[in-house]
Amino acid sequence: MKRSLPFFLLFTFISLCSSAQESFRKRTYLKVNPTTIISALDIYLEQDLSEKLSLELGVSGIYTDYPDYVFLRRVDVGQKKPDLSTEQLVEGRGLGFRVGMKWYIVRSQAASSARGTYFEPVLFYKKVFYPKEDVTFNNQVFQESGDKNVYGIQLLLGRQIRKEKFVIDPYIGIGVRSKIYRYTNFSSSGTAVNRDRGELVNVLPSIHLGIKIGLGL
């Protein structure tokens, strides 16, 4: 009996480990965010790290800065405004990157992968390039240009729901972002042409509401 006890304990330990591995299987998800499609294509890759944690990486292809145009031209909350034209804002192009860590607070008992209510802090960075515009002074053509850097953090609360390979990921949250505009403009004073280089920094809070949809790989 004493000789069989170590083998029994070893068998029990192996069985428990196998059961734990079967109850949770790491998965990878590829998702898009349709709520931002008006200005950018957001693609996300989420990788389970454990039963409670997953890592989410995102990349954005920005094909217009139209939301910033609306905020700067149509909404006035006392924010500072850069010296950029409507055409430059609407035709801005750029890239964005983000990284978030999901912590699943409440998980479905029937889940075998990352699914449930989660809290996710997200760090992000965006770079937008505005097209050059020609202006003429004293029969000479000059080009005005500009760009924007955006740094920020988001605190999101969401619920991930999986149906076979399909995944739906609605979320809400708050955040803060810093927008740094740099631009070069020209003006004339008599026969002289002046080059004006400006920099504007806006730090503002933000509210987030959206949904991500995708597939398990």
mmCIF file with all atom_site columns, C-alpha atoms in Angstrom:
data_model
loop_
_atom_site.group_PDB
_atom_site.id
_atom_site.type_symbol
_atom_site.label_atom_id
_atom_site.label_alt_id
_atom_site.label_comp_id
_atom_site.label_asym_id
_atom_site.label_entity_id
_atom_site.label_seq_id
_atom_site.pdbx_PDB_ins_code
_atom_site.Cartn_x
_atom_site.Cartn_y
_atom_site.Cartn_z
_atom_site.occupancy
_atom_site.B_iso_or_equiv
_atom_site.pdbx_formal_charge
_atom_site.auth_seq_id
_atom_site.auth_comp_id
_atom_site.auth_asym_id
_atom_site.auth_atom_id
_atom_site.pdbx_PDB_model_num
ATOM 1   C CA . MET A 1 1   ? 0.000   0.000  0.000   1.00 0.00 ? 1   MET A CA 1
ATOM 2   C CA . LYS A 1 2   ? 2.801   2.406  0.927   1.00 0.00 ? 2   LYS A CA 1
ATOM 3   C CA . ARG A 1 3   ? 4.611   1.633  -2.330  1.00 0.00 ? 3   ARG A CA 1
ATOM 4   C CA . SER A 1 4   ? 1.531   2.361  -4.434  1.00 0.00 ? 4   SER A CA 1
ATOM 5   C CA . LEU A 1 5   ? 0.807   5.721  -2.724  1.00 0.00 ? 5   LEU A CA 1
ATOM 6   C CA . PRO A 1 6   ? 3.522   7.755  -4.605  1.00 0.00 ? 6   PRO A CA 1
ATOM 7   C CA . PHE A 1 7   ? 2.312   6.348  -7.935  1.00 0.00 ? 7   PHE A CA 1
ATOM 8   C CA . PHE A 1 8   ? -1.266  7.236  -7.021  1.00 0.00 ? 8   PHE A CA 1
ATOM 9   C CA . LEU A 1 9   ? -0.280  10.827 -6.124  1.00 0.00 ? 9   LEU A CA 1
ATOM 10  C CA . LEU A 1 10  ? 1.747   11.160 -9.337  1.00 0.00 ? 10  LEU A CA 1
ATOM 11  C CA . PHE A 1 11  ? -1.178  9.881  -11.402 1.00 0.00 ? 11  PHE A CA 1
ATOM 12  C CA . THR A 1 12  ? -3.548  12.333 -9.658  1.00 0.00 ? 12  THR A CA 1
ATOM 13  C CA . PHE A 1 13  ? -1.188  15.277 -10.319 1.00 0.00 ? 13  PHE A CA 1
ATOM 14  C CA . ILE A 1 14  ? -0.855  14.390 -14.023 1.00 0.00 ? 14  ILE A CA 1
ATOM 15  C CA . SER A 1 15  ? -4.634  14.037 -14.325 1.00 0.00 ? 15  SER A CA 1
ATOM 16  C CA . LEU A 1 16  ? -5.217  17.461 -12.746 1.00 0.00 ? 16  LEU A CA 1
ATOM 17  C CA . CYS A 1 17  ? -2.666  19.101 -15.069 1.00 0.00 ? 17  CYS A CA 1
ATOM 18  C CA . SER A 1 18  ? -4.254  17.481 -18.110 1.00 0.00 ? 18  SER A CA 1
ATOM 19  C CA . SER A 1 19  ? -7.704  18.596 -16.978 1.00 0.00 ? 19  SER A CA 1
ATOM 20  C CA . ALA A 1 20  ? -6.496  22.196 -16.518 1.00 0.00 ? 20  ALA A CA 1
ATOM 21  C CA . GLN A 1 21  ? -4.982  22.225 -20.008 1.00 0.00 ? 21  GLN A CA 1
ATOM 22  C CA . GLU A 1 22  ? -8.192  20.873 -21.507 1.00 0.00 ? 22  GLU A CA 1
ATOM 23  C CA . SER A 1 23  ? -10.341 23.466 -19.692 1.00 0.00 ? 23  SER A CA 1
ATOM 24  C CA . PHE A 1 24  ? -8.357  26.365 -21.153 1.00 0.00 ? 24  PHE A CA 1
ATOM 25  C CA . ARG A 1 25  ? -6.794  26.535 -24.598 1.00 0.00 ? 25  ARG A CA 1
ATOM 26  C CA . LYS A 1 26  ? -4.856  29.592 -25.767 1.00 0.00 ? 26  LYS A CA 1
ATOM 27  C CA . ARG A 1 27  ? -6.310  31.229 -28.856 1.00 0.00 ? 27  ARG A CA 1
ATOM 28  C CA . THR A 1 28  ? -5.443  33.992 -31.304 1.00 0.00 ? 28  THR A CA 1
ATOM 29  C CA . TYR A 1 29  ? -8.031  36.423 -32.699 1.00 0.00 ? 29  TYR A CA 1
ATOM 30  C CA . LEU A 1 30  ? -7.884  38.733 -35.719 1.00 0.00 ? 30  LEU A CA 1
ATOM 31  C CA . LYS A 1 31  ? -10.347 41.643 -35.455 1.00 0.00 ? 31  LYS A CA 1
ATOM 32  C CA . VAL A 1 32  ? -11.368 44.908 -37.118 1.00 0.00 ? 32  VAL A CA 1
ATOM 33  C CA . ASN A 1 33  ? -13.152 47.953 -35.709 1.00 0.00 ? 33  ASN A CA 1
ATOM 34  C CA . PRO A 1 34  ? -16.060 49.028 -37.979 1.00 0.00 ? 34  PRO A CA 1
ATOM 35  C CA . THR A 1 35  ? -16.853 52.074 -35.804 1.00 0.00 ? 35  THR A CA 1
ATOM 36  C CA . THR A 1 36  ? -13.712 53.891 -37.012 1.00 0.00 ? 36  THR A CA 1
ATOM 37  C CA . ILE A 1 37  ? -14.115 53.047 -40.704 1.00 0.00 ? 37  ILE A CA 1
ATOM 38  C CA . ILE A 1 38  ? -15.038 56.669 -41.542 1.00 0.00 ? 38  ILE A CA 1
ATOM 39  C CA . SER A 1 39  ? -11.420 57.744 -41.058 1.00 0.00 ? 39  SER A CA 1
ATOM 40  C CA . ALA A 1 40  ? -9.206  54.677 -40.584 1.00 0.00 ? 40  ALA A CA 1
ATOM 41  C CA . LEU A 1 41  ? -8.931  50.919 -40.927 1.00 0.00 ? 41  LEU A CA 1
ATOM 42  C CA . ASP A 1 42  ? -8.143  49.481 -37.484 1.00 0.00 ? 42  ASP A CA 1
ATOM 43  C CA . ILE A 1 43  ? -6.845  45.895 -37.333 1.00 0.00 ? 43  ILE A CA 1
ATOM 44  C CA . TYR A 1 44  ? -6.190  44.049 -34.063 1.00 0.00 ? 44  TYR A CA 1
ATOM 45  C CA . LEU A 1 45  ? -4.433  40.823 -33.124 1.00 0.00 ? 45  LEU A CA 1
ATOM 46  C CA . GLU A 1 46  ? -5.259  39.389 -29.704 1.00 0.00 ? 46  GLU A CA 1
ATOM 47  C CA . GLN A 1 47  ? -3.256  36.556 -28.156 1.00 0.00 ? 47  GLN A CA 1
ATOM 48  C CA . ASP A 1 48  ? -4.255  34.711 -24.977 1.00 0.00 ? 48  ASP A CA 1
ATOM 49  C CA . LEU A 1 49  ? -1.460  34.613 -22.408 1.00 0.00 ? 49  LEU A CA 1
ATOM 50  C CA . SER A 1 50  ? -3.365  32.858 -19.639 1.00 0.00 ? 50  SER A CA 1
ATOM 51  C CA . GLU A 1 51  ? -6.920  32.271 -18.510 1.00 0.00 ? 51  GLU A CA 1
ATOM 52  C CA . LYS A 1 52  ? -7.083  35.818 -17.110 1.00 0.00 ? 52  LYS A CA 1
ATOM 53  C CA . LEU A 1 53  ? -4.774  37.802 -19.406 1.00 0.00 ? 53  LEU A CA 1
ATOM 54  C CA . SER A 1 54  ? -4.442  38.457 -23.122 1.00 0.00 ? 54  SER A CA 1
ATOM 55  C CA . LEU A 1 55  ? -2.262  40.804 -25.175 1.00 0.00 ? 55  LEU A CA 1
ATOM 56  C CA . GLU A 1 56  ? -3.834  42.931 -27.921 1.00 0.00 ? 56  GLU A CA 1
ATOM 57  C CA . LEU A 1 57  ? -1.813  44.690 -30.625 1.00 0.00 ? 57  LEU A CA 1
ATOM 58  C CA . GLY A 1 58  ? -3.321  47.070 -33.163 1.00 0.00 ? 58  GLY A CA 1
ATOM 59  C CA . VAL A 1 59  ? -2.339  48.946 -36.302 1.00 0.00 ? 59  VAL A CA 1
ATOM 60  C CA . SER A 1 60  ? -4.327  51.704 -38.037 1.00 0.00 ? 60  SER A CA 1
ATOM 61  C CA . GLY A 1 61  ? -4.196  52.906 -41.622 1.00 0.00 ? 61  GLY A CA 1
ATOM 62  C CA . ILE A 1 62  ? -5.447  56.511 -41.528 1.00 0.00 ? 62  ILE A CA 1
ATOM 63  C CA . TYR A 1 63  ? -6.814  57.804 -44.840 1.00 0.00 ? 63  TYR A CA 1
ATOM 64  C CA . THR A 1 64  ? -8.478  61.028 -43.636 1.00 0.00 ? 64  THR A CA 1
ATOM 65  C CA . ASP A 1 65  ? -8.348  63.267 -40.571 1.00 0.00 ? 65  ASP A CA 1
ATOM 66  C CA . TYR A 1 66  ? -12.021 64.159 -41.008 1.00 0.00 ? 66  TYR A CA 1
ATOM 67  C CA . PRO A 1 67  ? -12.919 63.631 -37.292 1.00 0.00 ? 67  PRO A CA 1
ATOM 68  C CA . ASP A 1 68  ? -10.311 66.241 -36.376 1.00 0.00 ? 68  ASP A CA 1
ATOM 69  C CA . TYR A 1 69  ? -11.773 68.585 -38.998 1.00 0.00 ? 69  TYR A CA 1
ATOM 70  C CA . VAL A 1 70  ? -15.213 68.214 -37.379 1.00 0.00 ? 70  VAL A CA 1
ATOM 71  C CA . PHE A 1 71  ? -13.763 68.761 -33.909 1.00 0.00 ? 71  PHE A CA 1
ATOM 72  C CA . LEU A 1 72  ? -11.731 71.822 -34.921 1.00 0.00 ? 72  LEU A CA 1
ATOM 73  C CA . ARG A 1 73  ? -14.191 73.471 -37.313 1.00 0.00 ? 73  ARG A CA 1
ATOM 74  C CA . ARG A 1 74  ? -17.638 72.487 -36.012 1.00 0.00 ? 74  ARG A CA 1
ATOM 75  C CA . VAL A 1 75  ? -17.112 72.127 -32.238 1.00 0.00 ? 75  VAL A CA 1
ATOM 76  C CA . ASP A 1 76  ? -15.836 74.907 -30.013 1.00 0.00 ? 76  ASP A CA 1
ATOM 77  C CA . VAL A 1 77  ? -14.955 73.989 -26.427 1.00 0.00 ? 77  VAL A CA 1
ATOM 78  C CA . GLY A 1 78  ? -12.214 76.570 -26.139 1.00 0.00 ? 78  GLY A CA 1
ATOM 79  C CA . GLN A 1 79  ? -9.563  74.328 -27.689 1.00 0.00 ? 79  GLN A CA 1
ATOM 80  C CA . LYS A 1 80  ? -6.606  75.826 -29.520 1.00 0.00 ? 80  LYS A CA 1
ATOM 81  C CA . LYS A 1 81  ? -6.705  75.408 -33.290 1.00 0.00 ? 81  LYS A CA 1
ATOM 82  C CA . PRO A 1 82  ? -3.753  74.814 -35.628 1.00 0.00 ? 82  PRO A CA 1
ATOM 83  C CA . ASP A 1 83  ? -3.248  76.921 -38.730 1.00 0.00 ? 83  ASP A CA 1
ATOM 84  C CA . LEU A 1 84  ? -4.215  74.158 -41.173 1.00 0.00 ? 84  LEU A CA 1
ATOM 85  C CA . SER A 1 85  ? -6.708  74.386 -44.018 1.00 0.00 ? 85  SER A CA 1
ATOM 86  C CA . THR A 1 86  ? -9.857  72.295 -44.385 1.00 0.00 ? 86  THR A CA 1
ATOM 87  C CA . GLU A 1 87  ? -8.360  70.454 -47.367 1.00 0.00 ? 87  GLU A CA 1
ATOM 88  C CA . GLN A 1 88  ? -5.246  69.531 -45.395 1.00 0.00 ? 88  GLN A CA 1
ATOM 89  C CA . LEU A 1 89  ? -7.287  68.105 -42.518 1.00 0.00 ? 89  LEU A CA 1
ATOM 90  C CA . VAL A 1 90  ? -9.657  66.142 -44.746 1.00 0.00 ? 90  VAL A CA 1
ATOM 91  C CA . GLU A 1 91  ? -6.837  64.716 -46.881 1.00 0.00 ? 91  GLU A CA 1
ATOM 92  C CA . GLY A 1 92  ? -4.470  63.826 -44.032 1.00 0.00 ? 92  GLY A CA 1
ATOM 93  C CA . ARG A 1 93  ? -2.857  60.362 -44.195 1.00 0.00 ? 93  ARG A CA 1
ATOM 94  C CA . GLY A 1 94  ? -1.030  58.407 -41.539 1.00 0.00 ? 94  GLY A CA 1
ATOM 95  C CA . LEU A 1 95  ? -0.444  55.344 -39.376 1.00 0.00 ? 95  LEU A CA 1
ATOM 96  C CA . GLY A 1 96  ? -1.307  54.393 -35.830 1.00 0.00 ? 96  GLY A CA 1
ATOM 97  C CA . PHE A 1 97  ? -0.118  51.756 -33.364 1.00 0.00 ? 97  PHE A CA 1
ATOM 98  C CA . ARG A 1 98  ? -1.541  50.547 -30.070 1.00 0.00 ? 98  ARG A CA 1
ATOM 99  C CA . VAL A 1 99  ? -0.913  47.932 -27.418 1.00 0.00 ? 99  VAL A CA 1
ATOM 100 C CA . GLY A 1 100 ? -3.297  46.808 -24.692 1.00 0.00 ? 100 GLY A CA 1
ATOM 101 C CA . MET A 1 101 ? -3.374  44.216 -21.921 1.00 0.00 ? 101 MET A CA 1
ATOM 102 C CA . LYS A 1 102 ? -6.757  42.653 -21.200 1.00 0.00 ? 102 LYS A CA 1
ATOM 103 C CA . TRP A 1 103 ? -7.531  41.465 -17.692 1.00 0.00 ? 103 TRP A CA 1
ATOM 104 C CA . TYR A 1 104 ? -10.670 39.329 -17.580 1.00 0.00 ? 104 TYR A CA 1
ATOM 105 C CA . ILE A 1 105 ? -12.544 40.235 -14.405 1.00 0.00 ? 105 ILE A CA 1
ATOM 106 C CA . VAL A 1 106 ? -15.586 38.010 -14.974 1.00 0.00 ? 106 VAL A CA 1
ATOM 107 C CA . ARG A 1 107 ? -15.397 34.928 -17.171 1.00 0.00 ? 107 ARG A CA 1
ATOM 108 C CA . SER A 1 108 ? -18.123 32.644 -18.433 1.00 0.00 ? 108 SER A CA 1
ATOM 109 C CA . GLN A 1 109 ? -17.967 29.250 -16.769 1.00 0.00 ? 109 GLN A CA 1
ATOM 110 C CA . ALA A 1 110 ? -18.572 27.608 -20.148 1.00 0.00 ? 110 ALA A CA 1
ATOM 111 C CA . ALA A 1 111 ? -15.696 29.428 -21.824 1.00 0.00 ? 111 ALA A CA 1
ATOM 112 C CA . SER A 1 112 ? -12.736 27.434 -23.061 1.00 0.00 ? 112 SER A CA 1
ATOM 113 C CA . SER A 1 113 ? -10.821 30.483 -24.311 1.00 0.00 ? 113 SER A CA 1
ATOM 114 C CA . ALA A 1 114 ? -10.557 34.236 -23.672 1.00 0.00 ? 114 ALA A CA 1
ATOM 115 C CA . ARG A 1 115 ? -14.151 35.338 -23.162 1.00 0.00 ? 115 ARG A CA 1
ATOM 116 C CA . GLY A 1 116 ? -15.888 37.455 -20.534 1.00 0.00 ? 116 GLY A CA 1
ATOM 117 C CA . THR A 1 117 ? -15.929 40.949 -19.034 1.00 0.00 ? 117 THR A CA 1
ATOM 118 C CA . TYR A 1 118 ? -12.540 42.620 -19.108 1.00 0.00 ? 118 TYR A CA 1
ATOM 119 C CA . PHE A 1 119 ? -10.634 45.756 -18.158 1.00 0.00 ? 119 PHE A CA 1
ATOM 120 C CA . GLU A 1 120 ? -8.036  46.941 -20.675 1.00 0.00 ? 120 GLU A CA 1
ATOM 121 C CA . PRO A 1 121 ? -5.514  49.799 -20.418 1.00 0.00 ? 121 PRO A CA 1
ATOM 122 C CA . VAL A 1 122 ? -4.319  50.803 -23.907 1.00 0.00 ? 122 VAL A CA 1
ATOM 123 C CA . LEU A 1 123 ? -1.350  52.907 -25.004 1.00 0.00 ? 123 LEU A CA 1
ATOM 124 C CA . PHE A 1 124 ? -1.455  54.315 -28.532 1.00 0.00 ? 124 PHE A CA 1
ATOM 125 C CA . TYR A 1 125 ? 0.446   56.537 -30.959 1.00 0.00 ? 125 TYR A CA 1
ATOM 126 C CA . LYS A 1 126 ? -0.632  58.069 -34.277 1.00 0.00 ? 126 LYS A CA 1
ATOM 127 C CA . LYS A 1 127 ? 1.251   60.025 -36.915 1.00 0.00 ? 127 LYS A CA 1
ATOM 128 C CA . VAL A 1 128 ? -0.659  62.040 -39.534 1.00 0.00 ? 128 VAL A CA 1
ATOM 129 C CA . PHE A 1 129 ? 0.916   63.812 -42.509 1.00 0.00 ? 129 PHE A CA 1
ATOM 130 C CA . TYR A 1 130 ? -1.003  66.676 -44.099 1.00 0.00 ? 130 TYR A CA 1
ATOM 131 C CA . PRO A 1 131 ? -0.638  67.356 -47.837 1.00 0.00 ? 131 PRO A CA 1
ATOM 132 C CA . LYS A 1 132 ? 1.366   70.344 -48.988 1.00 0.00 ? 132 LYS A CA 1
ATOM 133 C CA . GLU A 1 133 ? -0.532  73.345 -50.324 1.00 0.00 ? 133 GLU A CA 1
ATOM 134 C CA . ASP A 1 134 ? 0.744   75.891 -52.820 1.00 0.00 ? 134 ASP A CA 1
ATOM 135 C CA . VAL A 1 135 ? 0.379   79.593 -52.015 1.00 0.00 ? 135 VAL A CA 1
ATOM 136 C CA . THR A 1 136 ? 1.539   82.475 -54.202 1.00 0.00 ? 136 THR A CA 1
ATOM 137 C CA . PHE A 1 137 ? 3.118   85.703 -52.995 1.00 0.00 ? 137 PHE A CA 1
ATOM 138 C CA . ASN A 1 138 ? 4.854   88.230 -55.261 1.00 0.00 ? 138 ASN A CA 1
ATOM 139 C CA . ASN A 1 139 ? 4.551   85.850 -58.206 1.00 0.00 ? 139 ASN A CA 1
ATOM 140 C CA . GLN A 1 140 ? 6.409   83.151 -56.283 1.00 0.00 ? 140 GLN A CA 1
ATOM 141 C CA . VAL A 1 141 ? 4.970   79.777 -55.253 1.00 0.00 ? 141 VAL A CA 1
ATOM 142 C CA . PHE A 1 142 ? 5.523   78.502 -51.710 1.00 0.00 ? 142 PHE A CA 1
ATOM 143 C CA . GLN A 1 143 ? 4.393   75.230 -50.122 1.00 0.00 ? 143 GLN A CA 1
ATOM 144 C CA . GLU A 1 144 ? 2.665   75.108 -46.748 1.00 0.00 ? 144 GLU A CA 1
ATOM 145 C CA . SER A 1 145 ? 2.915   71.815 -44.856 1.00 0.00 ? 145 SER A CA 1
ATOM 146 C CA . GLY A 1 146 ? 2.081   70.197 -41.534 1.00 0.00 ? 146 GLY A CA 1
ATOM 147 C CA . ASP A 1 147 ? 1.883   67.005 -39.493 1.00 0.00 ? 147 ASP A CA 1
ATOM 148 C CA . LYS A 1 148 ? 0.433   65.727 -36.229 1.00 0.00 ? 148 LYS A CA 1
ATOM 149 C CA . ASN A 1 149 ? 1.614   63.357 -33.491 1.00 0.00 ? 149 ASN A CA 1
ATOM 150 C CA . VAL A 1 150 ? -0.937  61.864 -31.102 1.00 0.00 ? 150 VAL A CA 1
ATOM 151 C CA . TYR A 1 151 ? -0.038  60.114 -27.834 1.00 0.00 ? 151 TYR A CA 1
ATOM 152 C CA . GLY A 1 152 ? -2.605  58.768 -25.423 1.00 0.00 ? 152 GLY A CA 1
ATOM 153 C CA . ILE A 1 153 ? -3.963  56.220 -23.001 1.00 0.00 ? 153 ILE A CA 1
ATOM 154 C CA . GLN A 1 154 ? -7.381  54.578 -22.885 1.00 0.00 ? 154 GLN A CA 1
ATOM 155 C CA . LEU A 1 155 ? -9.061  52.710 -20.024 1.00 0.00 ? 155 LEU A CA 1
ATOM 156 C CA . LEU A 1 156 ? -11.629 50.355 -21.543 1.00 0.00 ? 156 LEU A CA 1
ATOM 157 C CA . LEU A 1 157 ? -14.296 48.086 -20.097 1.00 0.00 ? 157 LEU A CA 1
ATOM 158 C CA . GLY A 1 158 ? -15.694 45.496 -22.483 1.00 0.00 ? 158 GLY A CA 1
ATOM 159 C CA . ARG A 1 159 ? -17.300 42.123 -22.968 1.00 0.00 ? 159 ARG A CA 1
ATOM 160 C CA . GLN A 1 160 ? -15.923 39.563 -25.386 1.00 0.00 ? 160 GLN A CA 1
ATOM 161 C CA . ILE A 1 161 ? -18.453 37.099 -26.788 1.00 0.00 ? 161 ILE A CA 1
ATOM 162 C CA . ARG A 1 162 ? -17.439 34.161 -28.959 1.00 0.00 ? 162 ARG A CA 1
ATOM 163 C CA . LYS A 1 163 ? -19.660 32.075 -31.212 1.00 0.00 ? 163 LYS A CA 1
ATOM 164 C CA . GLU A 1 164 ? -17.612 29.215 -32.647 1.00 0.00 ? 164 GLU A CA 1
ATOM 165 C CA . LYS A 1 165 ? -14.867 31.074 -34.595 1.00 0.00 ? 165 LYS A CA 1
ATOM 166 C CA . PHE A 1 166 ? -16.621 34.454 -34.625 1.00 0.00 ? 166 PHE A CA 1
ATOM 167 C CA . VAL A 1 167 ? -15.857 36.961 -31.878 1.00 0.00 ? 167 VAL A CA 1
ATOM 168 C CA . ILE A 1 168 ? -17.699 40.178 -30.941 1.00 0.00 ? 168 ILE A CA 1
ATOM 169 C CA . ASP A 1 169 ? -15.994 42.650 -28.638 1.00 0.00 ? 169 ASP A CA 1
ATOM 170 C CA . PRO A 1 170 ? -18.079 45.725 -27.588 1.00 0.00 ? 170 PRO A CA 1
ATOM 171 C CA . TYR A 1 171 ? -16.447 48.235 -25.237 1.00 0.00 ? 171 TYR A CA 1
ATOM 172 C CA . ILE A 1 172 ? -16.777 51.621 -23.531 1.00 0.00 ? 172 ILE A CA 1
ATOM 173 C CA . GLY A 1 173 ? -14.127 53.718 -21.844 1.00 0.00 ? 173 GLY A CA 1
ATOM 174 C CA . ILE A 1 174 ? -12.415 56.993 -21.094 1.00 0.00 ? 174 ILE A CA 1
ATOM 175 C CA . GLY A 1 175 ? -8.962  58.321 -21.862 1.00 0.00 ? 175 GLY A CA 1
ATOM 176 C CA . VAL A 1 176 ? -6.674  61.261 -22.374 1.00 0.00 ? 176 VAL A CA 1
ATOM 177 C CA . ARG A 1 177 ? -4.664  62.194 -25.458 1.00 0.00 ? 177 ARG A CA 1
ATOM 178 C CA . SER A 1 178 ? -2.057  64.741 -26.436 1.00 0.00 ? 178 SER A CA 1
ATOM 179 C CA . LYS A 1 179 ? -2.120  66.135 -29.987 1.00 0.00 ? 179 LYS A CA 1
ATOM 180 C CA . ILE A 1 180 ? 0.990   67.922 -31.211 1.00 0.00 ? 180 ILE A CA 1
ATOM 181 C CA . TYR A 1 181 ? 0.570   69.857 -34.464 1.00 0.00 ? 181 TYR A CA 1
ATOM 182 C CA . ARG A 1 182 ? 3.551   71.214 -36.383 1.00 0.00 ? 182 ARG A CA 1
ATOM 183 C CA . TYR A 1 183 ? 3.018   73.356 -39.453 1.00 0.00 ? 183 TYR A CA 1
ATOM 184 C CA . THR A 1 184 ? 4.763   75.805 -41.771 1.00 0.00 ? 184 THR A CA 1
ATOM 185 C CA . ASN A 1 185 ? 2.872   78.737 -43.295 1.00 0.00 ? 185 ASN A CA 1
ATOM 186 C CA . PHE A 1 186 ? 3.786   81.770 -45.377 1.00 0.00 ? 186 PHE A CA 1
ATOM 187 C CA . SER A 1 187 ? 2.575   85.355 -45.205 1.00 0.00 ? 187 SER A CA 1
ATOM 188 C CA . SER A 1 188 ? 3.493   88.561 -46.988 1.00 0.00 ? 188 SER A CA 1
ATOM 189 C CA . SER A 1 189 ? 4.399   91.944 -45.581 1.00 0.00 ? 189 SER A CA 1
ATOM 190 C CA . GLY A 1 190 ? 4.788   94.369 -48.437 1.00 0.00 ? 190 GLY A CA 1
ATOM 191 C CA . THR A 1 191 ? 7.392   92.879 -50.746 1.00 0.00 ? 191 THR A CA 1
ATOM 192 C CA . ALA A 1 192 ? 8.746   90.516 -48.073 1.00 0.00 ? 192 ALA A CA 1
ATOM 193 C CA . VAL A 1 193 ? 7.534   86.934 -47.646 1.00 0.00 ? 193 VAL A CA 1
ATOM 194 C CA . ASN A 1 194 ? 7.658   85.526 -44.126 1.00 0.00 ? 194 ASN A CA 1
ATOM 195 C CA . ARG A 1 195 ? 7.907   81.862 -43.213 1.00 0.00 ? 195 ARG A CA 1
ATOM 196 C CA . ASP A 1 196 ? 5.989   81.059 -40.025 1.00 0.00 ? 196 ASP A CA 1
ATOM 197 C CA . ARG A 1 197 ? 6.660   77.783 -38.242 1.00 0.00 ? 197 ARG A CA 1
ATOM 198 C CA . GLY A 1 198 ? 4.199   76.890 -35.539 1.00 0.00 ? 198 GLY A CA 1
ATOM 199 C CA . GLU A 1 199 ? 3.639   74.190 -32.950 1.00 0.00 ? 199 GLU A CA 1
ATOM 200 C CA . LEU A 1 200 ? 0.417   73.614 -31.057 1.00 0.00 ? 200 LEU A CA 1
ATOM 201 C CA . VAL A 1 201 ? -0.227  71.142 -28.236 1.00 0.00 ? 201 VAL A CA 1
ATOM 202 C CA . ASN A 1 202 ? -3.741  70.085 -27.204 1.00 0.00 ? 202 ASN A CA 1
ATOM 203 C CA . VAL A 1 203 ? -4.261  67.773 -24.214 1.00 0.00 ? 203 VAL A CA 1
ATOM 204 C CA . LEU A 1 204 ? -7.889  66.682 -23.957 1.00 0.00 ? 204 LEU A CA 1
ATOM 205 C CA . PRO A 1 205 ? -9.962  63.917 -22.323 1.00 0.00 ? 205 PRO A CA 1
ATOM 206 C CA . SER A 1 206 ? -11.796 61.429 -24.527 1.00 0.00 ? 206 SER A CA 1
ATOM 207 C CA . ILE A 1 207 ? -14.766 59.050 -24.359 1.00 0.00 ? 207 ILE A CA 1
ATOM 208 C CA . HIS A 1 208 ? -14.738 55.756 -26.253 1.00 0.00 ? 208 HIS A CA 1
ATOM 209 C CA . LEU A 1 209 ? -17.613 53.582 -27.431 1.00 0.00 ? 209 LEU A CA 1
ATOM 210 C CA . GLY A 1 210 ? -17.168 50.937 -30.090 1.00 0.00 ? 210 GLY A CA 1
ATOM 211 C CA . ILE A 1 211 ? -17.120 47.312 -31.129 1.00 0.00 ? 211 ILE A CA 1
ATOM 212 C CA . LYS A 1 212 ? -14.545 44.953 -32.628 1.00 0.00 ? 212 LYS A CA 1
ATOM 213 C CA . ILE A 1 213 ? -15.502 41.932 -34.687 1.00 0.00 ? 213 ILE A CA 1
ATOM 214 C CA . GLY A 1 214 ? -13.333 39.145 -35.997 1.00 0.00 ? 214 GLY A CA 1
ATOM 215 C CA . LEU A 1 215 ? -12.357 35.499 -36.214 1.00 0.00 ? 215 LEU A CA 1
ATOM 216 C CA . GLY A 1 216 ? -10.400 33.039 -34.136 1.00 0.00 ? 216 GLY A CA 1
ATOM 217 C CA . LEU A 1 217 ? -7.313  31.749 -35.939 1.00 0.00 ? 217 LEU A CA 1
#
